[in-house]
Tab-separated table of C-alpha atoms and ligand atoms in Angstrom:
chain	number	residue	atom	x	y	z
A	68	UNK	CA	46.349	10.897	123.858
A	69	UNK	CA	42.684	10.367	123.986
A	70	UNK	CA	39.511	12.695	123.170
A	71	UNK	CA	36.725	13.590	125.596
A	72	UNK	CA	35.049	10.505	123.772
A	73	UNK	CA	37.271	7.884	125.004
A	74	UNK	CA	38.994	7.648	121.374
A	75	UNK	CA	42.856	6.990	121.305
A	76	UNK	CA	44.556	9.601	118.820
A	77	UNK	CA	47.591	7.768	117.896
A	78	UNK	CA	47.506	8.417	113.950
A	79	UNK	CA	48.572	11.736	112.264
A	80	UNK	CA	48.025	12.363	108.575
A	81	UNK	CA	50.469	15.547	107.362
A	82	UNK	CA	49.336	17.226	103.963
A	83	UNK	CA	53.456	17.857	102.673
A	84	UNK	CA	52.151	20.281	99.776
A	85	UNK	CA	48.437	21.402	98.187
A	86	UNK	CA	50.056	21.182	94.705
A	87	UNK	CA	49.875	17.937	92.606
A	88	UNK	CA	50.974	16.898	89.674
A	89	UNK	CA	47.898	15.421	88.470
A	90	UNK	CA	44.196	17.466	88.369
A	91	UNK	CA	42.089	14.434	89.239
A	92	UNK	CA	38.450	15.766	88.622
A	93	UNK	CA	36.957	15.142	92.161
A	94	UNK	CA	39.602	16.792	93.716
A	95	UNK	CA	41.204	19.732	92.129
A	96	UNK	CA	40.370	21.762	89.051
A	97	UNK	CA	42.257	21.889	86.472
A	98	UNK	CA	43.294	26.197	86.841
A	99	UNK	CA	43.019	28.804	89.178
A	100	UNK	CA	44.611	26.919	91.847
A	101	UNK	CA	46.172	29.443	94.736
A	102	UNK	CA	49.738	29.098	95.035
A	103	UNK	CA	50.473	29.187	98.993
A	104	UNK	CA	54.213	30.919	99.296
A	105	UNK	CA	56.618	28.440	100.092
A	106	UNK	CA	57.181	30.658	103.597
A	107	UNK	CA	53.198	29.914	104.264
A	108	UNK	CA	54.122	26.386	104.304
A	109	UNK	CA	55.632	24.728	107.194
A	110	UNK	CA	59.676	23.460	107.085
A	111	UNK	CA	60.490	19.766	108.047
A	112	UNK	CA	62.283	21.042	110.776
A	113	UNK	CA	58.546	22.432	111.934
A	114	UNK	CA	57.033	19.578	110.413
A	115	UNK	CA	59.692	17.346	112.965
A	116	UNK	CA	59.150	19.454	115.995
A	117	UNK	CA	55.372	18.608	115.483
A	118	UNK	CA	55.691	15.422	115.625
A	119	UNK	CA	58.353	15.023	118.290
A	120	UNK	CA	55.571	16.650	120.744
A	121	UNK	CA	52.892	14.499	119.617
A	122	UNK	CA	54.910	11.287	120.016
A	123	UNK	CA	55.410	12.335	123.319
A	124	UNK	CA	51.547	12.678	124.012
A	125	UNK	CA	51.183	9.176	122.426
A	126	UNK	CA	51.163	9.736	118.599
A	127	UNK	CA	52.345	6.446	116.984
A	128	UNK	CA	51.693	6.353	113.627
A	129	UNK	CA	51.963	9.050	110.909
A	130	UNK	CA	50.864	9.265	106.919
A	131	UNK	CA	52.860	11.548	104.848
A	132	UNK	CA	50.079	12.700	102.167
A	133	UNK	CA	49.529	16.059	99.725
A	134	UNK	CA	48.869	17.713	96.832
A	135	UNK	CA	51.661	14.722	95.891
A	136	UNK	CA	53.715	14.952	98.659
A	137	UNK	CA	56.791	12.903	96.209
A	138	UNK	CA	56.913	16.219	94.477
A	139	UNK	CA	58.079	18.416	98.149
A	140	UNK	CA	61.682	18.952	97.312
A	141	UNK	CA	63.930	15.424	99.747
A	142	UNK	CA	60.966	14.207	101.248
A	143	UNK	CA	62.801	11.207	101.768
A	144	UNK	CA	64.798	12.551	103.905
A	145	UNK	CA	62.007	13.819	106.138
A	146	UNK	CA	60.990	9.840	105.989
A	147	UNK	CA	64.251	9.370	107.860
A	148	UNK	CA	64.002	11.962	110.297
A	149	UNK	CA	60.165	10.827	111.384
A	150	UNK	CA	61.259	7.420	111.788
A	151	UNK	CA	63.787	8.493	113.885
A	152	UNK	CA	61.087	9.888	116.181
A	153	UNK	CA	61.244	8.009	119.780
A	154	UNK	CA	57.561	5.957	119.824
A	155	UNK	CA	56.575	6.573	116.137
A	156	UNK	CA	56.242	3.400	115.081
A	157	UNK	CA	55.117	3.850	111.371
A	158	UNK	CA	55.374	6.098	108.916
A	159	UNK	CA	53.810	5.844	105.464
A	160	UNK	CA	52.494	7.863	102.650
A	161	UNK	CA	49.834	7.781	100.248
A	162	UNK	CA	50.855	8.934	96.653
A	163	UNK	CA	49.682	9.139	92.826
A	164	UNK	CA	52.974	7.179	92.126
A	165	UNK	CA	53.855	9.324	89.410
A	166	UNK	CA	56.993	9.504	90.756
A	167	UNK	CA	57.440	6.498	92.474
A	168	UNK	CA	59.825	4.460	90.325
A	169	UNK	CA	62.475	7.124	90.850
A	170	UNK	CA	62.333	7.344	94.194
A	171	UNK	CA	61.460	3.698	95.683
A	172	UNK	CA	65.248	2.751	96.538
A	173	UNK	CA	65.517	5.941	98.138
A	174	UNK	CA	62.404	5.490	100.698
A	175	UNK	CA	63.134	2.206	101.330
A	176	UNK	CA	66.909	3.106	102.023
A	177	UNK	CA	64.590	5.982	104.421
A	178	UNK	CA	62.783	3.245	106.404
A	179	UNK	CA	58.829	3.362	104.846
A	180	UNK	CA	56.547	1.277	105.994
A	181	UNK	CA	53.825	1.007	103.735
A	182	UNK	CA	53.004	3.198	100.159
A	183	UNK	CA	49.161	3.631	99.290
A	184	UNK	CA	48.919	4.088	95.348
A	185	UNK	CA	45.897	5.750	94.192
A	186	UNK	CA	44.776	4.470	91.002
A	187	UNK	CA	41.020	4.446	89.615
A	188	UNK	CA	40.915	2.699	86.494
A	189	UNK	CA	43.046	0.142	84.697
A	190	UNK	CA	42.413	2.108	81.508
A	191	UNK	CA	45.236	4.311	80.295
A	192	UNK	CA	42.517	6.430	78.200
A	193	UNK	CA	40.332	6.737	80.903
A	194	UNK	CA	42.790	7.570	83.417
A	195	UNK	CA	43.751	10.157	81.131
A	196	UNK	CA	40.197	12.174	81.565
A	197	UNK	CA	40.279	11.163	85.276
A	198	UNK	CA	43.288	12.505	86.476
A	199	UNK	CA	44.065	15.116	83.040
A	200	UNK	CA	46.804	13.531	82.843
A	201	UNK	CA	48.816	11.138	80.513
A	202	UNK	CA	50.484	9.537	83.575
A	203	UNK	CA	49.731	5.706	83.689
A	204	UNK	CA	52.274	4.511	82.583
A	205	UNK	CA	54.615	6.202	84.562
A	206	UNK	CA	52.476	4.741	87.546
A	207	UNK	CA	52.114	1.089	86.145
A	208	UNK	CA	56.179	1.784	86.291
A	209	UNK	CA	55.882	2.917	90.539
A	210	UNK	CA	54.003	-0.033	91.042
A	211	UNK	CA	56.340	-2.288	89.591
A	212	UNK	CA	59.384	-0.529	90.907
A	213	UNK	CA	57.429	-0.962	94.657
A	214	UNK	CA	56.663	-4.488	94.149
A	215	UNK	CA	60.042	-5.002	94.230
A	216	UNK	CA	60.170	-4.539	97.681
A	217	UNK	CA	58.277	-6.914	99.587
A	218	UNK	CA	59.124	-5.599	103.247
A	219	UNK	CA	56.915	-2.546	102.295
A	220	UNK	CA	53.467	-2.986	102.821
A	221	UNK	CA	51.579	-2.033	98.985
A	222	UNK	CA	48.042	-0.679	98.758
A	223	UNK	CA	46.201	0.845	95.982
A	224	UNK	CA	43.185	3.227	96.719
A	225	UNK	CA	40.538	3.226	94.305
A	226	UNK	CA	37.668	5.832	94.269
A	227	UNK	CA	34.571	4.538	92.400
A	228	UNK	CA	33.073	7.596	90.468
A	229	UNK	CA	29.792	5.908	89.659
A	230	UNK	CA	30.872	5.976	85.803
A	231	UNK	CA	29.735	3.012	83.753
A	232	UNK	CA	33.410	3.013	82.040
A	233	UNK	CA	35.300	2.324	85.278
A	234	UNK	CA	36.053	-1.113	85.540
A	235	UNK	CA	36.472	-1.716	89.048
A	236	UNK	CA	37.115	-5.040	88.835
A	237	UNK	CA	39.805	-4.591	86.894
A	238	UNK	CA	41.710	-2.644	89.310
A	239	UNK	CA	40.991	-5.856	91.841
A	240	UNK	CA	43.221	-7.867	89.044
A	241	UNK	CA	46.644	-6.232	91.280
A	242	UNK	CA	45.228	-7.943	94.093
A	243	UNK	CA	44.635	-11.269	92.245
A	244	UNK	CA	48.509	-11.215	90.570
A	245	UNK	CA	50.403	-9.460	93.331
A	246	UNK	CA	51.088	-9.097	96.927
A	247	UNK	CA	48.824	-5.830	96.865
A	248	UNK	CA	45.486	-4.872	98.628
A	249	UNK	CA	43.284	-3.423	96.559
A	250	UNK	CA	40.664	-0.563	98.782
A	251	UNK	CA	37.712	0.812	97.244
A	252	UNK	CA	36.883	4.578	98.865
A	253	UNK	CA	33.414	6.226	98.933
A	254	UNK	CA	33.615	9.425	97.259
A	255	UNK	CA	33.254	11.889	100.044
A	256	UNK	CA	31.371	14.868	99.211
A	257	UNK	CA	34.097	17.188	99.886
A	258	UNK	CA	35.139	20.132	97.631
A	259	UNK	CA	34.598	18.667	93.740
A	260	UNK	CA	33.981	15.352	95.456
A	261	UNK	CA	30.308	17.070	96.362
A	262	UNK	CA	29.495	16.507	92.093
A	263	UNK	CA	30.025	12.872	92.260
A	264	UNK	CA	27.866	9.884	93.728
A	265	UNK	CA	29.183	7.054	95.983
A	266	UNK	CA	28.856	3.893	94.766
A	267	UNK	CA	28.128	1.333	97.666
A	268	UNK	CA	30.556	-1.612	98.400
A	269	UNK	CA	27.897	-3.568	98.615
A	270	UNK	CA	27.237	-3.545	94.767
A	271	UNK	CA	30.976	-3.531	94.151
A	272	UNK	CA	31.553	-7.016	95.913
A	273	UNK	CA	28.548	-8.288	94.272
A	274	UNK	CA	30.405	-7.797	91.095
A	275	UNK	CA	33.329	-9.276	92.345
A	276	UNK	CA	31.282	-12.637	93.648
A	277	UNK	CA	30.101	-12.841	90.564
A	278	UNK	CA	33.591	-13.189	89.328
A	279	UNK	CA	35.960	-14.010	91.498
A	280	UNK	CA	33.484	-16.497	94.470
A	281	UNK	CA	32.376	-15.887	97.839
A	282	UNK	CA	34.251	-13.863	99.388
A	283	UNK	CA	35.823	-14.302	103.278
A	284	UNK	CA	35.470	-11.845	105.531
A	285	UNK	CA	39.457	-11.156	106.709
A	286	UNK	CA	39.679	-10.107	110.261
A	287	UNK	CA	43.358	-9.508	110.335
A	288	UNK	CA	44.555	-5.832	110.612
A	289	UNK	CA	46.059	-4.318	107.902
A	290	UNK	CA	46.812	-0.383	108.696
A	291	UNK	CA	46.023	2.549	110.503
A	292	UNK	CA	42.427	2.836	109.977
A	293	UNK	CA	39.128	1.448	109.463
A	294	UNK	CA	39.004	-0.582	105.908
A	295	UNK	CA	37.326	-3.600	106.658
A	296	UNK	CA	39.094	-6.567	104.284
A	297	UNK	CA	37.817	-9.317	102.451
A	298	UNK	CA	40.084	-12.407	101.305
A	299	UNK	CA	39.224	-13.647	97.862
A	300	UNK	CA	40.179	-17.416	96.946
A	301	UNK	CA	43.288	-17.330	94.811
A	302	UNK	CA	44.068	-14.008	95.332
A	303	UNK	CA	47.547	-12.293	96.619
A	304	UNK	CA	46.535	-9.631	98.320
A	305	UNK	CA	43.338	-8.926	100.038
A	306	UNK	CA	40.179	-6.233	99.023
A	307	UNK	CA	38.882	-3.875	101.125
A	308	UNK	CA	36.596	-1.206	101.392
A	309	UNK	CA	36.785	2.700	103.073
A	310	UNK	CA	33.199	3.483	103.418
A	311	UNK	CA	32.964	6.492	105.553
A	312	UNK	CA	29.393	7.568	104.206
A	313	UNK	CA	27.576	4.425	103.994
A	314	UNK	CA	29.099	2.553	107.375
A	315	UNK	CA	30.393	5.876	109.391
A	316	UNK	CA	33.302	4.811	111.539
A	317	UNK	CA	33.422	8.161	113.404
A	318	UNK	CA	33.343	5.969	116.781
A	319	UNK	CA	36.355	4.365	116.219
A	320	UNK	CA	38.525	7.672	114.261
A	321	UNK	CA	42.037	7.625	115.798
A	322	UNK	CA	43.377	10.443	113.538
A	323	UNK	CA	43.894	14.232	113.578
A	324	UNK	CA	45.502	15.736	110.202
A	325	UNK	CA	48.141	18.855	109.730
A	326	UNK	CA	47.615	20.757	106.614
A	327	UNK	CA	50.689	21.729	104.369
A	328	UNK	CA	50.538	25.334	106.459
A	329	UNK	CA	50.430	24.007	109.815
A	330	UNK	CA	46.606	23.448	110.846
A	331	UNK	CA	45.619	20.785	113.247
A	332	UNK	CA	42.959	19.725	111.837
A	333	UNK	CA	40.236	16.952	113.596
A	334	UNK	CA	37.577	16.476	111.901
A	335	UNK	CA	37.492	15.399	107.839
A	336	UNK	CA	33.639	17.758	107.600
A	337	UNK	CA	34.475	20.445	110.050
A	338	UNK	CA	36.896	23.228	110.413
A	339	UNK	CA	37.709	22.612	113.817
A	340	UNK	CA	41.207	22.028	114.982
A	341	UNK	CA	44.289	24.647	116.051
A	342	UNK	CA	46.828	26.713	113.785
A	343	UNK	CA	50.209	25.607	115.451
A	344	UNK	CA	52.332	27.315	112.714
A	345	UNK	CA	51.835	30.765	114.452
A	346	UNK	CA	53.168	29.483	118.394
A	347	UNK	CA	55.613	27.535	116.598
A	348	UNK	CA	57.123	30.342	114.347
A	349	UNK	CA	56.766	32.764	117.845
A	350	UNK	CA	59.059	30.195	119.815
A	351	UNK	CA	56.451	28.086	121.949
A	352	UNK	CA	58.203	25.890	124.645
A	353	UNK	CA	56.859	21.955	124.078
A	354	UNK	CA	54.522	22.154	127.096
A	355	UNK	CA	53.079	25.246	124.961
A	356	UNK	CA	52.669	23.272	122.484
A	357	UNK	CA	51.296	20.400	124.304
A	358	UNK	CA	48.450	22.690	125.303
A	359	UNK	CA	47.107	23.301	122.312
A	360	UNK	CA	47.268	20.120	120.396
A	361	UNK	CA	45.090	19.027	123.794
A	362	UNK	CA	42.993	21.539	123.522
A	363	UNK	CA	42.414	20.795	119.337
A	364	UNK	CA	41.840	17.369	120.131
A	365	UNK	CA	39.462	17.793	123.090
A	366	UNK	CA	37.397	19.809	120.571
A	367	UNK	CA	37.107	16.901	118.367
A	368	UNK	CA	34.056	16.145	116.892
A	369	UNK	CA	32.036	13.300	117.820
A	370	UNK	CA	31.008	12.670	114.240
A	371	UNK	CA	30.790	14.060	110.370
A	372	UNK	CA	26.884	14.927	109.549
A	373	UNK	CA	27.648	14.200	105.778
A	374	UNK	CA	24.297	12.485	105.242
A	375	UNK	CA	22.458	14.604	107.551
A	376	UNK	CA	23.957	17.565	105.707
A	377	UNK	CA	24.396	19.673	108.816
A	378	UNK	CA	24.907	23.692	108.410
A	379	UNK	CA	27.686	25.179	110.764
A	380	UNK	CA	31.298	25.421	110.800
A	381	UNK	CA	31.533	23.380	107.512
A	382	UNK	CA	35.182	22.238	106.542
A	383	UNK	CA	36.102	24.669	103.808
A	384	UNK	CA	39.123	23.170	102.374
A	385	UNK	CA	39.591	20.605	99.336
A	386	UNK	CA	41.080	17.099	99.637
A	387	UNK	CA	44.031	18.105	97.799
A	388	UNK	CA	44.891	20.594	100.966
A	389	UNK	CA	43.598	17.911	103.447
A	390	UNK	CA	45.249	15.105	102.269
A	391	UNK	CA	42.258	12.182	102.105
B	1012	LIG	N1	48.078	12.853	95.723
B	1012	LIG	C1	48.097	11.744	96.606
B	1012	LIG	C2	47.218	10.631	96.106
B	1012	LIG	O1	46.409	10.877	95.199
B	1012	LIG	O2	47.331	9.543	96.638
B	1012	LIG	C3	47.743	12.089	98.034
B	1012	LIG	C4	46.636	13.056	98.281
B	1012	LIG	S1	45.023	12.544	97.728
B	1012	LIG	C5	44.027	13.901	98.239
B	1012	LIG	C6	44.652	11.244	98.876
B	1012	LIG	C7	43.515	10.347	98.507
B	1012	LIG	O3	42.302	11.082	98.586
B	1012	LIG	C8	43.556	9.766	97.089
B	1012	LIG	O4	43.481	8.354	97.179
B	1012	LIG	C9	42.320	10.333	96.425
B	1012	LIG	O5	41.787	9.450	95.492
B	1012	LIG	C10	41.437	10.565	97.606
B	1012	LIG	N2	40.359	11.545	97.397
B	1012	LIG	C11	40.424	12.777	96.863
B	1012	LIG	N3	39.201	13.390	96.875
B	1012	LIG	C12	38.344	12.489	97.434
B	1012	LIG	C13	36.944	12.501	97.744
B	1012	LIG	N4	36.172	13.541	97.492
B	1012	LIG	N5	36.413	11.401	98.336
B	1012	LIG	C14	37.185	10.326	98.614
B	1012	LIG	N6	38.505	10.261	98.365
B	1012	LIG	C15	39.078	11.320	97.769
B	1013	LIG	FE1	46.490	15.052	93.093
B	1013	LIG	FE2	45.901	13.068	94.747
B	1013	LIG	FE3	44.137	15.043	94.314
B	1013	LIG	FE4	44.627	13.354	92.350
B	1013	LIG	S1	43.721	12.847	94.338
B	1013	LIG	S2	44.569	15.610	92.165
B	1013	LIG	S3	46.735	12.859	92.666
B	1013	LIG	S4	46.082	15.253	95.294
């Protein structure tokens, strides 16, 4: 399926749950979060039916994500049922890996292709005040338990706060040891994200010259979306970079993203996009269906204004409903 602007939409991102088990600062806070009714929120079967219409308009690849989406009740078993899809060819899922050790025999046994960790700090302490959390070990325990499993594709996702205590090169160690790519993300400044500061990549692969040698530009492809890699002498894995502020990729966005309660969302900044949970609930035939995810992704924007700080129809969710 492609947008008026040429762009191939072959990449869904689907936010499982807005609850999390950790409270990282730039992303929720640590009370008054609104608890959505669990009838708000849509079922797999809804979830399925989604996806089996999208895959028949071209959808390909698709990112479970959250809240935590290893904390929606069987999730593996929605893993199953996705990859079952006719023409989906990936599906992945992006997780705090607090639970991960657990449940890693259980999504390979479901067929995932590739788990993104987030982790911003090597430091237990300071992971502690990051996420509110005392959780690292319990993650240090996912990573292992995933590393075991070589035929799934490993990432970690780092987000540099712009704190003087977070050793980012540190994290770039699990790229050095293990068959792991290590991404560094530009804060976005999207719900509590707006109170930090991006740090550019440029600085952060200055630092890791200065330790590490030159580094090689890697123009293999390594997901869904637009890191760019660099290969690092001696290293396992490779480092990359997500900077969506500083090098905009709008041009090249092949995604659209369903929130937990059944949005279509296509645009990260803006609210545009198409409730489907409403048609879907009222019966909607497929070509119904069809319609409307067209019509959301015809209305796609051409580009976020982050810099620019454009006024008008502003996305007003956080990134724990969005999903990153
Ligand atoms: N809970 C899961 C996790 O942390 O991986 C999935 C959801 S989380 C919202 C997805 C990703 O978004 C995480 O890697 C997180 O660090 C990132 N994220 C959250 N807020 C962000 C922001 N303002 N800018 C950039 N990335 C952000
Ligand atoms: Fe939870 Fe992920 Fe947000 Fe951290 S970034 S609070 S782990 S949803």
């Amino acid at each position: 399926m492609n947008d008026l602007q040429g762009r191939e939409i072959d990449y869904l991102r689907i936010s499982l749950i807005d609850r999390c088990n950790l409270r990282c600062v730039y992303c929720m806070p640590e009370e008054g979060i609104e608890m959505i009714p669990h009838d708000e929120i849509l079922t797999f079967g809804e979830i399925v039916r989604i996806c089996r219409v999208m895959a028949s308009m071209g959808l390909k690849k698709i990112k479970l994500t959250g809240g935590e989406p290893l904390i929606r009740k069987d999730v593996t078993a929605l893993v199953r049922r996705l990859k079952a899809i006719e023409g989906i060819e990936k599906v992945t899922i992006t997780t705090n890996a607090v639970l991960l050790a657990d449940m890693m025999e259980d999504l390979s046994d479901a067929g995932v292709d590739a788990i993104n960790i987030s982790l911003d700090t090597m430091d237990k302490d300071l992971y502690a005040r990051i996420t509110r959390r005392d959780a690292f070990d319990k993650v240090m325990e996912g990573i292992e338990a995933a590393l075991k499993h070589p035929e799934i594709n490993l990432k970690i996702n780092c987000v540099p706060m712009g704190l003087p205590e977070q050793d980012l090169i540190d994290v770039a160690e699990l790229a050095r040891k293990h068959k792991i790519h290590v991404r560094y993300i530009e804060m976005m400044p999207i719900g509590l994200g707006k109170q930090f500061h991006f740090v550019n990549e440029q600085e952060i692969l200055e630092q890791l010259e200065e330790k590490y040698g030159k580094a090689e530009i890697y123009k293999g492809k390594l997901g869904n979306g637009p890191s760019h890699y660099y290969s690092f002498e001696g290293f396992e894995g490779k480092i990359g970079f997500i900077s969506a502020i500083s090098h905009k990729f709008c041009s090249q966005c092949n995604r659209v993203r369903l929130t937990s309660q059944g949005f279509l969302k296509t645009c990260l900044q803006y609210n545009t996009g198409i409730d489907l949970k409403m048609p879907l609930r009222k019966g909607a035939l497929d070509e119904e269906l069809k319609a409307l995810i067209t019509e959301a992704v015809n209305g796609k924007p051409i580009s976020h204004q982050f810099l620019e700080h454009e006024i008008g129809n502003e996305n007003n969710l956080g990134m724990s409903q969005i999903g990153g």
